Amino acid sequence: VQLVESGGGLVRAGDSLRLSCAASGLTFRRLAMGWFRQAPGKEREFVAAQWDYADYADSVKGRFAIFRDNAKNTVYLQMNSLKPEDTAVYYCAADSSIVDITSGRPDYWGQGTQVTVSS
């Protein structure tokens, strides 16, 4: 199982960025997918998850959107109105249960992609 994130970078506050996570080695359409992030000196935290419904951390509701393309085995995280506090390494995650993702216990993790938001 491999999850490969891309799309991170350096942006300014208020900008938008879209992260991608390409999955291989599993039946993508049967999996819940999610995103986490870890800022320097902080614990990894849940950001968003998607299966038959979407769930978001309060800190990103209304600004971030998770969506997937099953034909491409890819999940995306559209990030709008970015803030400096969104700066973190963003990780893709997969699990057969969305509950395991939202509770921070997904079976599979990507290697992460850096997002830096300057003020």
PDB file of C-alpha atoms in Angstrom:
ATOM      1  CA  VAL A   1       0.000   0.000   0.000  1.00  0.00           C
ATOM      2  CA  GLN A   2       1.386   3.365  -0.995  1.00  0.00           C
ATOM      3  CA  LEU A   3       0.009   6.863  -0.489  1.00  0.00           C
ATOM      4  CA  VAL A   4       1.922   9.663  -2.192  1.00  0.00           C
ATOM      5  CA  GLU A   5       1.085  13.283  -1.477  1.00  0.00           C
ATOM      6  CA  SER A   6       1.888  16.218  -3.726  1.00  0.00           C
ATOM      7  CA  GLY A   7       0.952  19.847  -4.167  1.00  0.00           C
ATOM      8  CA  GLY A   8       2.513  21.396  -1.097  1.00  0.00           C
ATOM      9  CA  GLY A   9       4.470  24.623  -1.243  1.00  0.00           C
ATOM     10  CA  LEU A  10       4.953  28.158  -0.015  1.00  0.00           C
ATOM     11  CA  VAL A  11       1.985  30.509  -0.356  1.00  0.00           C
ATOM     12  CA  ARG A  12       0.785  33.770   1.156  1.00  0.00           C
ATOM     13  CA  ALA A  13      -2.046  34.224   3.597  1.00  0.00           C
ATOM     14  CA  GLY A  14      -5.356  34.266   1.751  1.00  0.00           C
ATOM     15  CA  ASP A  15      -4.090  32.111  -1.112  1.00  0.00           C
ATOM     16  CA  SER A  16      -5.396  28.710  -2.140  1.00  0.00           C
ATOM     17  CA  LEU A  17      -3.618  25.402  -2.575  1.00  0.00           C
ATOM     18  CA  ARG A  18      -4.734  21.936  -3.619  1.00  0.00           C
ATOM     19  CA  LEU A  19      -3.058  18.830  -2.257  1.00  0.00           C
ATOM     20  CA  SER A  20      -3.285  15.482  -3.987  1.00  0.00           C
ATOM     21  CA  CYS A  21      -2.796  11.973  -2.672  1.00  0.00           C
ATOM     22  CA  ALA A  22      -2.377   9.124  -5.132  1.00  0.00           C
ATOM     23  CA  ALA A  23      -3.095   5.678  -3.738  1.00  0.00           C
ATOM     24  CA  SER A  24      -1.871   2.328  -5.011  1.00  0.00           C
ATOM     25  CA  GLY A  25      -1.860  -1.232  -3.807  1.00  0.00           C
ATOM     26  CA  LEU A  26      -5.405  -1.165  -2.479  1.00  0.00           C
ATOM     27  CA  THR A  27      -9.012  -1.015  -3.646  1.00  0.00           C
ATOM     28  CA  PHE A  28      -9.358   2.728  -3.476  1.00  0.00           C
ATOM     29  CA  ARG A  29     -13.109   2.948  -3.901  1.00  0.00           C
ATOM     30  CA  ARG A  30     -13.629   0.800  -0.812  1.00  0.00           C
ATOM     31  CA  LEU A  31     -11.577   3.014   1.463  1.00  0.00           C
ATOM     32  CA  ALA A  32     -12.268   6.071   3.518  1.00  0.00           C
ATOM     33  CA  MET A  33      -9.629   8.735   2.913  1.00  0.00           C
ATOM     34  CA  GLY A  34      -8.431  11.564   5.064  1.00  0.00           C
ATOM     35  CA  TRP A  35      -5.912  14.284   5.731  1.00  0.00           C
ATOM     36  CA  PHE A  36      -3.941  15.137   8.841  1.00  0.00           C
ATOM     37  CA  ARG A  37      -1.342  17.786   9.564  1.00  0.00           C
ATOM     38  CA  GLN A  38       1.496  18.331  11.976  1.00  0.00           C
ATOM     39  CA  ALA A  39       2.889  21.747  12.751  1.00  0.00           C
ATOM     40  CA  PRO A  40       6.365  22.200  14.274  1.00  0.00           C
ATOM     41  CA  GLY A  41       6.341  21.319  17.954  1.00  0.00           C
ATOM     42  CA  LYS A  42       2.743  20.110  17.847  1.00  0.00           C
ATOM     43  CA  GLU A  43       1.026  16.751  17.650  1.00  0.00           C
ATOM     44  CA  ARG A  44      -0.427  15.466  14.425  1.00  0.00           C
ATOM     45  CA  GLU A  45      -4.071  16.519  14.119  1.00  0.00           C
ATOM     46  CA  PHE A  46      -7.054  15.475  12.054  1.00  0.00           C
ATOM     47  CA  VAL A  47      -8.027  17.807   9.203  1.00  0.00           C
ATOM     48  CA  ALA A  48     -10.620  16.103   7.006  1.00  0.00           C
ATOM     49  CA  ALA A  49     -12.018  12.727   6.023  1.00  0.00           C
ATOM     50  CA  GLN A  50     -14.332  11.464   3.338  1.00  0.00           C
ATOM     51  CA  TRP A  51     -16.307   8.309   2.697  1.00  0.00           C
ATOM     52  CA  ASP A  52     -20.064   8.423   2.306  1.00  0.00           C
ATOM     53  CA  TYR A  53     -19.926  11.765   4.059  1.00  0.00           C
ATOM     54  CA  ALA A  54     -17.235  14.343   4.771  1.00  0.00           C
ATOM     55  CA  ASP A  55     -15.988  15.445   8.153  1.00  0.00           C
ATOM     56  CA  TYR A  56     -13.750  18.377   8.985  1.00  0.00           C
ATOM     57  CA  ALA A  57     -11.853  19.797  11.907  1.00  0.00           C
ATOM     58  CA  ASP A  58     -13.501  22.952  13.212  1.00  0.00           C
ATOM     59  CA  SER A  59     -10.382  24.961  12.358  1.00  0.00           C
ATOM     60  CA  VAL A  60     -10.792  24.308   8.625  1.00  0.00           C
ATOM     61  CA  LYS A  61     -14.568  24.140   8.167  1.00  0.00           C
ATOM     62  CA  GLY A  62     -15.716  26.473   5.422  1.00  0.00           C
ATOM     63  CA  ARG A  63     -12.170  26.875   4.062  1.00  0.00           C
ATOM     64  CA  PHE A  64     -11.036  23.347   3.166  1.00  0.00           C
ATOM     65  CA  ALA A  65     -12.778  20.710   1.076  1.00  0.00           C
ATOM     66  CA  ILE A  66     -11.924  17.042   0.638  1.00  0.00           C
ATOM     67  CA  PHE A  67     -12.970  15.216  -2.495  1.00  0.00           C
ATOM     68  CA  ARG A  68     -11.907  12.145  -4.414  1.00  0.00           C
ATOM     69  CA  ASP A  69     -11.661  10.798  -7.933  1.00  0.00           C
ATOM     70  CA  ASN A  70     -12.100   7.023  -7.776  1.00  0.00           C
ATOM     71  CA  ALA A  71     -11.115   6.659 -11.429  1.00  0.00           C
ATOM     72  CA  LYS A  72      -7.710   8.156 -10.614  1.00  0.00           C
ATOM     73  CA  ASN A  73      -7.323   6.572  -7.148  1.00  0.00           C
ATOM     74  CA  THR A  74      -6.708  10.063  -5.851  1.00  0.00           C
ATOM     75  CA  VAL A  75      -8.031  12.147  -2.987  1.00  0.00           C
ATOM     76  CA  TYR A  76      -7.657  15.906  -2.879  1.00  0.00           C
ATOM     77  CA  LEU A  77      -7.652  18.599  -0.250  1.00  0.00           C
ATOM     78  CA  GLN A  78      -8.663  21.995  -1.569  1.00  0.00           C
ATOM     79  CA  MET A  79      -7.430  24.650   0.837  1.00  0.00           C
ATOM     80  CA  ASN A  80      -8.778  28.185   0.512  1.00  0.00           C
ATOM     81  CA  SER A  81      -8.250  31.339   2.548  1.00  0.00           C
ATOM     82  CA  LEU A  82      -5.044  29.912   3.956  1.00  0.00           C
ATOM     83  CA  LYS A  83      -3.710  31.286   7.230  1.00  0.00           C
ATOM     84  CA  PRO A  84      -0.203  31.200   8.711  1.00  0.00           C
ATOM     85  CA  GLU A  85      -1.519  28.769  11.334  1.00  0.00           C
ATOM     86  CA  ASP A  86      -2.245  26.288   8.542  1.00  0.00           C
ATOM     87  CA  THR A  87       1.507  25.851   8.116  1.00  0.00           C
ATOM     88  CA  ALA A  88       2.304  22.176   8.663  1.00  0.00           C
ATOM     89  CA  VAL A  89       3.286  18.925   7.058  1.00  0.00           C
ATOM     90  CA  TYR A  90       0.103  17.461   5.600  1.00  0.00           C
ATOM     91  CA  TYR A  91      -0.376  13.701   5.575  1.00  0.00           C
ATOM     92  CA  CYS A  92      -2.772  11.580   3.596  1.00  0.00           C
ATOM     93  CA  ALA A  93      -4.405   8.620   5.345  1.00  0.00           C
ATOM     94  CA  ALA A  94      -6.557   5.653   4.375  1.00  0.00           C
ATOM     95  CA  ASP A  95      -8.652   3.125   6.252  1.00  0.00           C
ATOM     96  CA  SER A  96     -11.666   0.907   5.753  1.00  0.00           C
ATOM     97  CA  SER A  97     -13.466   2.936   8.408  1.00  0.00           C
ATOM     98  CA  ILE A  98     -13.932   6.705   8.416  1.00  0.00           C
ATOM     99  CA  VAL A  99     -14.296   6.500  12.186  1.00  0.00           C
ATOM    100  CA  ASP A 100     -10.746   5.173  12.471  1.00  0.00           C
ATOM    101  CA  ILE A 101      -9.554   8.148  10.461  1.00  0.00           C
ATOM    102  CA  THR A 102     -11.445  10.780  12.427  1.00  0.00           C
ATOM    103  CA  SER A 103     -10.203   9.205  15.661  1.00  0.00           C
ATOM    104  CA  GLY A 104      -6.622   9.361  14.452  1.00  0.00           C
ATOM    105  CA  ARG A 105      -6.061   5.638  13.890  1.00  0.00           C
ATOM    106  CA  PRO A 106      -5.920   5.056  10.125  1.00  0.00           C
ATOM    107  CA  ASP A 107      -4.215   1.925   8.838  1.00  0.00           C
ATOM    108  CA  TYR A 108      -2.194   3.688   6.160  1.00  0.00           C
ATOM    109  CA  TRP A 109      -0.200   6.908   6.011  1.00  0.00           C
ATOM    110  CA  GLY A 110       1.547   8.886   3.323  1.00  0.00           C
ATOM    111  CA  GLN A 111       4.967  10.457   3.756  1.00  0.00           C
ATOM    112  CA  GLY A 112       3.693  14.024   3.982  1.00  0.00           C
ATOM    113  CA  THR A 113       3.981  17.248   2.026  1.00  0.00           C
ATOM    114  CA  GLN A 114       4.989  20.620   3.447  1.00  0.00           C
ATOM    115  CA  VAL A 115       2.617  23.564   3.324  1.00  0.00           C
ATOM    116  CA  THR A 116       3.960  26.925   4.432  1.00  0.00           C
ATOM    117  CA  VAL A 117       1.732  29.995   4.631  1.00  0.00           C
ATOM    118  CA  SER A 118       3.466  33.339   5.034  1.00  0.00           C
ATOM    119  CA  SER A 119       1.765  36.356   6.586  1.00  0.00           C
TER     120      SER A 119
END
